[in-house]
CSV table of C-alpha atoms in Angstrom, one decimal:
chain,number,residue,atom,x,y,z
N,1,MET,CA,97.4,-20.0,112.4
N,2,LEU,CA,97.7,-22.3,115.5
N,3,LEU,CA,96.1,-19.9,117.5
N,4,SER,CA,93.3,-19.4,115.1
N,5,PHE,CA,93.1,-23.0,114.8
N,6,LEU,CA,92.3,-23.2,118.4
N,7,PHE,CA,89.8,-20.4,118.6
N,8,TRP,CA,87.8,-22.2,115.1
N,9,THR,CA,87.7,-25.7,117.4
N,10,LEU,CA,86.7,-23.8,121.2
N,11,SER,CA,83.5,-22.3,119.2
N,12,LEU,CA,82.7,-25.2,117.7
N,13,ALA,CA,82.4,-27.0,120.7
N,14,ASP,CA,80.7,-24.5,122.0
N,15,SER,CA,77.8,-24.3,119.3
N,16,THR,CA,77.3,-28.0,119.4
N,17,ALA,CA,77.2,-28.8,122.9
N,18,LYS,CA,73.0,-29.5,124.2
N,19,PRO,CA,71.5,-26.4,125.8
N,20,GLN,CA,70.7,-27.0,129.5
N,21,SER,CA,66.8,-27.7,129.1
N,22,VAL,CA,64.2,-25.6,131.8
N,23,ALA,CA,64.0,-29.1,133.8
N,24,ASP,CA,67.8,-29.1,134.3
N,25,SER,CA,67.9,-26.0,136.5
N,26,VAL,CA,64.9,-27.0,138.9
N,27,PRO,CA,65.7,-28.1,142.3
N,28,GLN,CA,64.2,-31.6,142.8
N,29,ASP,CA,61.1,-31.1,144.9
N,30,PHE,CA,59.9,-27.9,142.4
N,31,ARG,CA,57.8,-28.2,139.7
N,32,VAL,CA,57.0,-26.7,136.4
N,33,ILE,CA,53.5,-26.2,134.8
N,34,ARG,CA,53.5,-27.4,131.8
N,35,SER,CA,50.1,-27.3,130.6
N,36,VAL,CA,46.6,-26.3,132.0
N,37,THR,CA,44.0,-27.6,130.7
N,38,ILE,CA,40.2,-27.5,131.2
N,39,GLN,CA,37.3,-30.1,130.7
N,40,GLY,CA,33.6,-30.3,130.9
N,41,ASN,CA,32.8,-26.2,130.8
N,42,HIS,CA,30.7,-26.9,128.1
N,43,LYS,CA,28.7,-23.4,128.3
N,44,THR,CA,31.4,-21.3,131.2
N,45,ARG,CA,34.2,-19.5,129.3
N,46,GLU,CA,37.3,-20.8,130.1
N,47,ARG,CA,38.4,-17.5,131.2
N,48,ILE,CA,36.1,-17.6,133.7
N,49,ILE,CA,37.6,-20.7,135.8
N,50,LEU,CA,41.1,-19.9,134.9
N,51,ARG,CA,40.3,-16.4,137.0
N,52,GLU,CA,40.3,-18.8,140.2
N,53,LEU,CA,43.7,-20.1,139.4
N,54,GLU,CA,46.5,-19.0,140.9
N,55,VAL,CA,48.6,-21.2,139.3
N,56,LYS,CA,49.7,-20.3,136.2
N,57,THR,CA,51.5,-22.4,132.5
N,58,GLY,CA,55.5,-21.9,133.1
N,59,ASP,CA,55.3,-21.1,136.9
N,60,THR,CA,57.8,-23.2,139.0
N,61,ILE,CA,56.1,-24.1,142.6
N,62,GLN,CA,57.6,-26.2,145.4
N,63,ARG,CA,55.9,-29.5,145.3
N,64,GLN,CA,54.5,-29.2,148.5
N,65,GLN,CA,53.1,-25.9,148.2
N,66,LEU,CA,51.8,-27.0,144.2
N,67,THR,CA,49.5,-29.3,146.5
N,68,GLU,CA,48.1,-27.0,148.7
N,69,LYS,CA,47.9,-24.2,145.9
N,70,LEU,CA,45.8,-26.7,143.9
N,71,ALA,CA,43.6,-27.5,146.7
N,72,TRP,CA,42.8,-24.3,147.6
N,73,ASP,CA,41.8,-23.4,143.4
N,74,GLN,CA,39.5,-26.5,143.4
N,75,ARG,CA,37.8,-24.9,146.4
N,76,LYS,CA,37.7,-21.3,144.8
N,77,ILE,CA,36.4,-22.6,141.6
N,78,ALA,CA,33.4,-24.7,143.2
N,79,ASN,CA,32.6,-21.8,145.4
N,80,THR,CA,32.0,-20.3,142.2
N,81,ASN,CA,28.4,-22.0,142.3
N,82,LEU,CA,28.4,-22.8,138.9
N,83,PHE,CA,29.6,-26.5,139.4
N,84,VAL,CA,28.5,-29.3,141.0
N,85,THR,CA,31.8,-31.3,141.1
N,86,VAL,CA,35.1,-29.9,141.0
N,87,ASP,CA,38.3,-31.9,140.8
N,88,VAL,CA,41.6,-30.2,140.0
N,89,ILE,CA,44.8,-33.2,139.2
N,90,ALA,CA,48.2,-32.7,138.9
N,91,LYS,CA,49.3,-35.2,136.8
N,92,GLU,CA,53.3,-35.7,136.3
N,93,ALA,CA,54.9,-35.5,132.9
N,94,GLU,CA,58.3,-34.9,132.0
N,95,PRO,CA,61.4,-35.2,134.9
N,96,HIS,CA,60.1,-31.7,136.9
N,97,TYR,CA,56.9,-31.0,134.5
N,98,VAL,CA,53.0,-31.5,135.8
N,99,ASP,CA,50.2,-30.9,133.8
N,100,ILE,CA,47.1,-29.2,135.4
N,101,GLU,CA,43.7,-30.7,134.7
N,102,VAL,CA,40.5,-28.8,135.9
N,103,ILE,CA,37.7,-31.2,135.8
N,104,VAL,CA,34.2,-29.6,136.3
N,105,LYS,CA,30.5,-31.0,136.1
N,106,GLU,CA,28.3,-28.2,135.5
N,107,ARG,CA,25.4,-27.2,137.6
N,108,TRP,CA,22.0,-26.4,135.8
N,109,TYR,CA,21.4,-22.7,135.4
N,110,ILE,CA,18.2,-22.0,134.8
N,111,PHE,CA,15.5,-22.4,138.1
N,112,VAL,CA,11.8,-21.1,137.8
N,113,ILE,CA,11.0,-22.0,141.3
N,114,PRO,CA,7.2,-21.6,142.5
N,115,VAL,CA,7.2,-19.8,146.0
N,116,PHE,CA,5.3,-20.6,148.4
N,117,ASP,CA,7.2,-18.9,151.3
N,118,LEU,CA,6.1,-17.6,155.1
N,119,ALA,CA,6.1,-13.8,155.3
N,120,ASP,CA,7.3,-14.3,159.2
N,121,ARG,CA,11.1,-13.5,160.1
N,122,ASN,CA,11.7,-17.4,159.9
N,123,PHE,CA,9.4,-20.4,160.1
N,124,ASN,CA,10.3,-20.5,164.3
N,125,GLU,CA,8.3,-17.3,164.2
N,126,TRP,CA,5.2,-18.1,162.3
N,127,TRP,CA,5.1,-21.8,164.1
N,128,TYR,CA,4.9,-20.7,167.3
N,129,GLU,CA,3.6,-16.8,167.2
N,130,ARG,CA,1.8,-16.9,164.7
N,131,GLY,CA,-0.7,-20.1,165.0
N,132,ARG,CA,0.0,-21.2,161.7
N,133,SER,CA,-1.4,-19.1,160.0
N,134,PHE,CA,-1.9,-19.8,155.8
N,135,ARG,CA,-2.5,-16.0,155.7
N,136,ARG,CA,0.7,-15.0,156.6
N,137,THR,CA,1.8,-16.7,153.6
N,138,ILE,CA,3.5,-15.4,149.9
N,139,TYR,CA,3.1,-17.3,146.9
N,140,GLY,CA,4.4,-17.0,143.7
N,141,ALA,CA,7.0,-17.0,141.4
N,142,ARG,CA,11.2,-16.9,141.3
N,143,LEU,CA,13.5,-17.2,138.2
N,144,ASN,CA,17.5,-17.5,139.1
N,145,TYR,CA,19.0,-17.4,136.1
N,146,LYS,CA,22.9,-18.3,136.4
N,147,ASN,CA,25.7,-18.1,134.0
N,148,VAL,CA,23.3,-16.7,131.3
N,149,THR,CA,26.0,-15.8,128.8
N,150,GLY,CA,28.5,-17.8,130.4
N,151,ASN,CA,30.6,-15.1,131.9
N,152,ALA,CA,29.0,-16.2,135.7
N,153,ASP,CA,26.6,-13.3,135.1
N,154,LYS,CA,23.3,-14.0,136.8
N,155,ILE,CA,19.3,-12.7,136.7
N,156,ASN,CA,17.4,-13.3,139.4
N,157,ALA,CA,13.6,-11.8,139.6
N,158,ILE,CA,10.9,-12.6,141.8
N,159,PHE,CA,7.2,-11.9,141.3
N,160,GLU,CA,5.2,-12.5,144.4
N,161,PHE,CA,2.3,-12.5,145.7
N,162,GLY,CA,-0.4,-13.0,149.0
N,163,PHE,CA,0.9,-11.5,152.1
N,164,THR,CA,3.3,-9.5,150.8
N,165,ARG,CA,2.9,-8.5,147.0
N,166,ARG,CA,6.8,-7.9,145.3
N,167,THR,CA,8.4,-7.8,142.2
N,168,GLN,CA,11.8,-7.4,141.8
N,169,VAL,CA,14.8,-8.0,139.5
N,170,LEU,CA,18.6,-7.8,139.7
N,171,TYR,CA,21.0,-8.3,136.8
N,172,THR,CA,24.6,-8.9,137.9
N,173,LEU,CA,27.7,-9.4,136.0
N,174,PRO,CA,30.8,-9.9,137.8
N,175,TYR,CA,33.7,-8.7,135.4
N,176,ILE,CA,33.6,-6.0,132.8
N,177,ASP,CA,36.8,-5.0,132.1
N,178,LYS,CA,39.4,-7.1,130.8
N,179,ALA,CA,41.5,-8.0,133.9
N,180,GLN,CA,38.5,-9.1,135.4
N,181,LYS,CA,38.4,-7.3,138.4
N,182,THR,CA,35.4,-5.1,137.8
N,183,GLY,CA,31.8,-6.1,137.7
N,184,ILE,CA,28.4,-4.0,138.0
N,185,SER,CA,24.8,-5.0,139.3
N,186,VAL,CA,21.6,-3.0,138.4
N,187,GLY,CA,18.2,-3.8,139.9
N,188,ALA,CA,14.7,-2.9,140.9
N,189,SER,CA,11.8,-3.4,143.3
N,190,TYR,CA,8.8,-2.6,144.4
N,191,GLN,CA,6.7,-4.0,147.3
N,192,THR,CA,3.5,-3.2,149.3
N,193,ASN,CA,1.8,-4.9,152.4
N,194,LYS,CA,-1.7,-4.8,153.7
N,195,GLU,CA,-0.2,-5.8,157.2
N,196,VAL,CA,2.8,-3.9,158.8
N,197,ALA,CA,4.7,-4.4,162.4
N,198,TYR,CA,4.6,-1.2,163.1
N,199,ARG,CA,6.7,-1.4,166.2
N,200,SER,CA,8.1,-4.2,169.0
N,201,ALA,CA,6.6,-4.0,172.7
N,202,PHE,CA,8.1,-7.0,174.8
N,203,ASP,CA,10.6,-8.1,172.5
N,204,LYS,CA,8.1,-9.3,170.2
N,205,LEU,CA,7.0,-7.8,166.7
N,206,VAL,CA,3.3,-6.0,166.6
N,207,TYR,CA,1.6,-6.1,163.3
N,208,PHE,CA,-1.7,-4.3,162.4
N,209,ARG,CA,-4.1,-5.6,159.2
N,210,SER,CA,-6.2,-3.4,157.2
N,211,GLU,CA,-8.0,-4.4,153.9
N,212,ASP,CA,-6.6,-1.2,152.6
N,213,LEU,CA,-2.9,-1.0,151.2
N,214,MET,CA,-0.7,-0.3,154.3
N,215,ARG,CA,2.5,0.0,152.9
N,216,ASP,CA,4.6,0.3,149.7
N,217,ARG,CA,8.6,0.3,149.2
N,218,PHE,CA,10.1,0.9,146.4
N,219,PHE,CA,14.0,1.4,145.6
N,220,THR,CA,16.5,1.4,142.5
N,221,ASN,CA,20.3,0.2,142.8
N,222,VAL,CA,23.6,0.0,140.8
N,223,ILE,CA,26.3,-1.4,142.6
N,224,LEU,CA,29.8,-2.2,141.5
N,225,THR,CA,31.9,-4.7,142.3
N,226,ARG,CA,35.8,-4.8,142.5
N,227,ARG,CA,38.5,-8.3,142.9
N,228,ASN,CA,42.4,-7.3,143.1
N,229,GLN,CA,43.4,-10.3,145.2
N,230,PHE,CA,42.0,-13.7,144.8
N,231,TYR,CA,40.1,-13.6,148.4
N,232,ASN,CA,39.2,-9.8,148.6
N,233,PHE,CA,36.2,-7.9,147.3
N,234,HIS,CA,34.8,-4.4,147.6
N,235,ARG,CA,31.6,-3.8,147.2
N,236,LEU,CA,29.9,-0.2,146.3
N,237,GLU,CA,26.2,0.2,146.2
N,238,LEU,CA,24.2,3.4,145.4
N,239,ARG,CA,20.6,3.0,146.4
N,240,PHE,CA,17.4,5.4,145.9
N,241,VAL,CA,14.2,4.5,148.0
N,242,ARG,CA,11.2,5.6,148.7
N,243,ASN,CA,8.6,4.1,151.3
N,244,SER,CA,5.1,5.4,151.8
N,245,ILE,CA,2.5,3.9,154.6
N,246,ALA,CA,-0.8,5.1,155.5
N,247,ASP,CA,-1.8,7.4,158.4
N,248,THR,CA,-2.9,5.1,160.7
N,249,VAL,CA,0.2,3.6,160.8
N,250,ALA,CA,1.7,6.9,161.2
N,251,LYS,CA,-0.7,7.4,164.3
N,252,LEU,CA,-0.4,3.7,165.6
N,253,ASN,CA,3.7,4.5,166.0
N,254,PRO,CA,4.9,8.2,164.9
N,255,ASP,CA,7.8,7.6,165.0
N,256,TYR,CA,7.8,4.6,161.9
N,257,PHE,CA,9.8,7.5,160.1
N,258,LEU,CA,10.0,9.9,163.1
N,259,HIS,CA,7.8,13.2,163.5
N,260,GLY,CA,4.8,11.3,162.2
N,261,ARG,CA,5.4,11.4,158.8
N,262,THR,CA,4.1,9.1,155.8
N,263,ARG,CA,6.4,9.0,153.4
N,264,GLN,CA,10.6,8.6,153.3
N,265,ARG,CA,12.7,9.0,150.9
N,266,TYR,CA,16.6,9.3,150.4
N,267,PHE,CA,19.9,8.1,148.4
N,268,LEU,CA,22.1,5.1,150.4
N,269,LEU,CA,25.8,5.0,149.8
N,270,SER,CA,26.7,1.9,150.7
N,271,TYR,CA,30.4,0.3,151.3
N,272,LEU,CA,31.3,-3.3,151.9
N,273,PHE,CA,34.5,-5.2,152.2
N,274,THR,CA,35.2,-8.8,152.3
N,275,HIS,CA,37.9,-11.1,152.8
N,276,ASP,CA,36.7,-14.3,152.2
N,277,ARG,CA,39.1,-17.5,153.0
N,278,ARG,CA,36.2,-20.4,153.4
N,279,ASP,CA,36.7,-23.9,151.6
N,280,ALA,CA,32.6,-24.0,151.2
N,281,VAL,CA,30.6,-21.0,150.8
N,282,ALA,CA,27.3,-23.0,151.7
N,283,TYR,CA,29.0,-25.2,154.4
N,284,PRO,CA,32.2,-23.9,155.6
N,285,LEU,CA,34.8,-25.9,157.5
N,286,ARG,CA,38.0,-24.4,157.0
N,287,GLY,CA,38.9,-21.2,156.3
N,288,HIS,CA,37.7,-17.6,157.6
N,289,TYR,CA,35.9,-14.6,156.5
N,290,LEU,CA,35.8,-11.0,156.7
N,291,ASN,CA,32.8,-8.6,156.5
N,292,LEU,CA,32.9,-4.8,157.3
N,293,MET,CA,30.1,-2.5,156.0
N,294,ALA,CA,29.3,1.2,156.4
N,295,ASN,CA,25.8,2.6,155.3
N,296,GLN,CA,25.4,6.5,154.7
N,297,TYR,CA,21.2,6.9,154.8
N,298,GLY,CA,20.8,10.2,153.2
N,299,LEU,CA,23.3,11.9,150.8
N,300,LEU,CA,21.0,15.5,149.6
N,301,ARG,CA,19.8,18.2,151.8
N,302,SER,CA,16.1,16.8,150.4
N,303,ASP,CA,16.4,13.5,152.0
N,304,GLU,CA,14.5,12.7,154.9
N,305,VAL,CA,16.3,9.9,156.9
N,306,ARG,CA,20.4,11.2,158.3
N,307,LEU,CA,22.0,7.9,159.4
N,308,PHE,CA,25.0,6.2,159.8
N,309,GLU,CA,25.9,2.3,160.9
N,310,MET,CA,28.6,0.4,160.5
N,311,THR,CA,28.7,-3.5,160.9
N,312,ALA,CA,31.7,-6.0,161.3
N,313,SER,CA,31.6,-9.7,161.3
N,314,TYR,CA,34.6,-12.0,161.9
N,315,THR,CA,34.5,-16.3,161.8
N,316,ARG,CA,36.9,-18.6,161.6
N,317,TYR,CA,36.5,-21.9,161.1
N,318,TRP,CA,39.1,-24.9,161.5
N,319,PRO,CA,39.7,-28.7,162.0
N,320,LEU,CA,40.3,-30.1,165.3
N,321,GLY,CA,41.6,-33.7,163.8
N,322,GLY,CA,39.4,-36.7,163.1
N,323,LYS,CA,35.6,-35.7,162.4
N,324,PHE,CA,35.7,-32.4,164.7
N,325,TYR,CA,35.5,-29.3,163.3
N,326,ALA,CA,34.7,-26.0,165.2
N,327,SER,CA,33.9,-22.3,164.7
N,328,ASN,CA,33.7,-18.9,166.4
N,329,SER,CA,32.2,-15.8,164.9
N,330,VAL,CA,32.3,-12.4,166.2
N,331,ARG,CA,29.8,-9.6,164.7
N,332,GLY,CA,28.9,-6.4,165.7
N,333,LYS,CA,26.9,-2.7,164.6
N,334,LEU,CA,27.2,0.5,165.6
N,335,SER,CA,24.8,3.7,164.2
N,336,TRP,CA,23.8,7.0,164.6
N,337,PRO,CA,21.9,9.4,165.9
N,338,ASP,CA,20.6,7.3,168.4
N,339,ARG,CA,16.8,8.8,167.4
N,340,GLN,CA,16.5,6.6,164.7
N,341,PRO,CA,12.7,5.9,162.4
N,342,TYR,CA,11.6,2.3,163.5
N,343,ILE,CA,12.2,0.7,160.1
N,344,ASN,CA,15.4,1.7,160.0
N,345,LEU,CA,16.5,0.2,163.5
N,346,ARG,CA,17.6,-3.2,163.7
N,347,GLY,CA,19.1,-5.0,166.4
N,348,LEU,CA,19.2,-8.4,167.1
N,349,GLY,CA,16.7,-10.9,166.0
N,350,TYR,CA,16.7,-10.3,161.9
N,351,LEU,CA,18.1,-12.4,159.6
N,352,THR,CA,21.5,-14.3,160.7
N,353,ASP,CA,21.7,-11.5,163.2
N,354,PHE,CA,20.3,-14.0,166.6
N,355,VAL,CA,21.2,-15.5,169.4
N,356,ARG,CA,20.3,-18.9,169.3
N,357,GLY,CA,17.7,-19.5,171.8
N,358,TYR,CA,16.2,-16.4,170.8
N,359,GLU,CA,14.5,-17.3,167.6
N,360,LEU,CA,11.0,-16.0,168.6
N,361,TYR,CA,12.3,-12.6,169.7
N,362,VAL,CA,13.5,-9.4,168.5
N,363,ILE,CA,15.7,-6.8,170.3
N,364,ASP,CA,15.7,-3.4,168.4
N,365,GLY,CA,18.4,-1.2,169.1
N,366,GLN,CA,21.8,1.2,167.6
N,367,ARG,CA,24.5,-1.2,168.7
N,368,TYR,CA,25.1,-5.0,169.0
N,369,GLY,CA,27.4,-7.7,169.8
N,370,LEU,CA,26.9,-11.2,169.0
N,371,VAL,CA,29.3,-14.1,169.8
N,372,ARG,CA,28.5,-17.4,168.7
N,373,ASN,CA,30.9,-21.1,169.0
N,374,THR,CA,30.3,-23.8,167.1
N,375,LEU,CA,31.5,-27.5,167.7
N,376,LYS,CA,30.5,-29.9,165.3
N,377,TYR,CA,31.1,-34.0,164.7
N,378,GLN,CA,30.9,-34.9,161.1
N,379,LEU,CA,28.3,-38.4,161.0
N,380,LEU,CA,28.6,-38.6,157.3
N,381,ASN,CA,30.3,-37.3,154.3
N,382,VAL,CA,29.6,-38.9,151.0
N,383,ARG,CA,29.4,-38.3,147.0
N,384,LYS,CA,26.6,-40.4,145.3
N,385,GLN,CA,26.4,-41.2,141.7
N,386,LEU,CA,23.2,-41.6,140.7
N,387,ASN,CA,23.3,-43.0,137.2
N,388,TRP,CA,19.5,-43.4,136.3
N,389,VAL,CA,18.7,-40.0,136.8
N,390,PRO,CA,18.9,-38.5,132.9
N,391,MET,CA,19.6,-35.1,133.8
N,392,LYS,CA,23.4,-35.0,134.0
N,393,GLN,CA,23.2,-31.3,136.4
N,394,PHE,CA,21.3,-33.5,139.0
N,395,SER,CA,23.0,-37.3,139.4
N,396,THR,CA,25.9,-36.5,141.3
N,397,VAL,CA,24.4,-35.8,145.1
N,398,PRO,CA,26.9,-34.9,147.5
N,399,LEU,CA,25.5,-35.6,151.3
N,400,ALA,CA,27.1,-34.4,154.6
N,401,LEU,CA,25.7,-34.9,157.8
N,402,TYR,CA,27.0,-33.0,161.3
N,403,LEU,CA,26.1,-32.9,164.7
N,404,SER,CA,27.1,-30.2,166.5
N,405,VAL,CA,26.8,-28.6,170.0
N,406,PHE,CA,26.4,-24.5,170.5
N,407,GLY,CA,27.0,-21.4,173.1
N,408,ASP,CA,25.8,-18.2,172.5
N,409,MET,CA,26.7,-14.9,173.5
N,410,GLY,CA,24.5,-11.4,172.8
N,411,TYR,CA,24.2,-7.7,174.3
N,412,VAL,CA,21.8,-4.9,172.8
N,413,ASN,CA,22.5,-1.3,173.6
N,414,SER,CA,18.9,0.8,173.3
N,415,THR,CA,18.0,3.7,174.1
N,416,LEU,CA,14.5,3.3,173.9
N,417,ALA,CA,14.1,-0.3,176.0
N,418,GLN,CA,11.7,1.7,177.8
N,419,GLU,CA,9.5,3.0,175.1
N,420,TYR,CA,9.5,-0.4,173.6
N,421,GLN,CA,9.2,-2.4,176.6
N,422,SER,CA,11.7,-4.5,176.1
N,423,ARG,CA,12.9,-7.1,178.6
N,424,LEU,CA,16.0,-8.2,177.0
N,425,ALA,CA,18.0,-5.0,175.2
N,426,ASN,CA,20.3,-3.9,177.6
N,427,SER,CA,21.5,-7.1,179.1
N,428,TRP,CA,23.5,-10.3,178.4
N,429,LEU,CA,21.8,-12.9,176.6
N,430,TYR,CA,22.7,-16.6,176.5
N,431,GLY,CA,21.6,-19.8,174.5
N,432,GLY,CA,22.5,-23.1,173.9
N,433,GLY,CA,21.8,-26.2,172.6
N,434,VAL,CA,22.6,-29.2,169.9
N,435,ALA,CA,21.6,-29.7,166.1
N,436,LEU,CA,21.8,-31.9,163.2
N,437,ASP,CA,22.6,-30.4,160.1
N,438,ILE,CA,22.1,-31.9,156.1
N,439,ALA,CA,24.4,-30.5,153.6
N,440,THR,CA,23.5,-31.4,150.2
N,441,PHE,CA,24.0,-30.0,146.7
N,442,TYR,CA,23.4,-26.9,145.1
N,443,ASN,CA,24.2,-24.9,148.5
N,444,ILE,CA,20.7,-26.5,150.6
N,445,VAL,CA,21.2,-26.5,153.8
N,446,GLY,CA,19.2,-27.2,156.5
N,447,ARG,CA,19.0,-27.8,160.3
N,448,ILE,CA,17.0,-28.7,163.2
N,449,SER,CA,18.2,-27.9,166.5
N,450,TYR,CA,17.2,-27.9,170.1
N,451,SER,CA,18.3,-25.0,172.0
N,452,VAL,CA,17.7,-23.4,175.4
N,453,ASN,CA,18.2,-19.6,176.7
N,454,ARG,CA,19.5,-17.8,179.7
N,455,GLN,CA,15.4,-17.2,180.7
N,456,GLY,CA,15.2,-21.3,180.7
N,457,GLN,CA,12.9,-20.9,177.5
N,458,THR,CA,13.6,-24.0,175.5
N,459,GLY,CA,12.5,-25.0,171.8
N,460,ILE,CA,12.9,-26.9,169.0
N,461,PHE,CA,13.6,-24.9,166.0
N,462,PHE,CA,14.2,-25.3,162.4
N,463,ASN,CA,16.1,-23.5,159.7
N,464,PHE,CA,16.4,-24.0,155.8
N,465,THR,CA,18.6,-21.7,153.0
N,466,TYR,CA,19.3,-23.0,149.7
N,467,ASP,CA,21.3,-21.1,146.7
N,468,LEU,CA,19.5,-22.7,143.5
């Protein structure tokens, strides 16, 4: 009887004892994520934003690590290019609990942009080498429609006339699966020219113009993307290409398509791996970026091109303290065989692969290496609120100014240097100078630079990029 009473008393005490809360079991320097809320996403679906967050409701995270994770989560959301501003805030709630608030300001997603562009590789070539001729201009319109359905999908369409006539359309859906890891893009492009750079000589492009059609180019492609982790991206593309040129171009350069051909048809299979941990895509100051690509031109026996190439690039960005920042970039390309169609032969001088100081040159070759070093000083970094602007998507204007010094080194290996009278291939290239960079909203970046190269040539050069 006494024993039964004792067991009843103990069981009653146990049942009435206050259970230990989650907070009581959390160490002092840890925090539990109680909730994650999102504000300002009027069109963007929540899952697109939550996809970029490493912290989740219910996570237990060391306080210092939480601060670091939220900083990177804010950068990842900003790098979706869906928002003008992004703020990720942790608010203390109950002891050891925090509420995460994501506050975004959506950008304007539809741009119909009048096109007035230059047909040359860059503004500097047009200004210094082509007599600033407005005959070499392209006009038309471009449609950039981002976040079409609120799923970060986009439509890009181009309608251009003038020096080059081009019609191009591309639709991209970044996630087609429930796990938000797999995406797809489909597109097509058709382009015609009456003036063609049919070869290079002395490291400059040589053009031929006629009132007749000199070249037409068509391609259609399907791209699959995979994002298993936050910072790793895989991209697999299958493309069909059909190019043709006039007999005149084939006579001027029989190697344009090789063997005097006037037609080129082939399938291209391309794989790209990207590891992107930059703080800002348009103008990074911290982090690193790795890019590895392999391209196989020609998959079928009937394909008229057989070419394999690999490219790699790695860039590191880091703060030096105060308002100083540095970056270092290494890039390279290998391709086989040595005998390649001129249209597929690309060395330094195209797109963003050039030694600064050599903007006016193209150095064709099968292999190249490029090293870039930059030291920057931040002159200004503000975010202005323009209340008098009626459209809220344009009322917040970030503006940053940077003064930089740079030094580059490059080398192009070419077995065709003598054939194309190249003076710069198979020799070291050095360039350096100073620049003023302007970065603002919608990923608009402008740069004016003064540089000198190994040959002692100097120049003032302009560059401008945007991603509306």
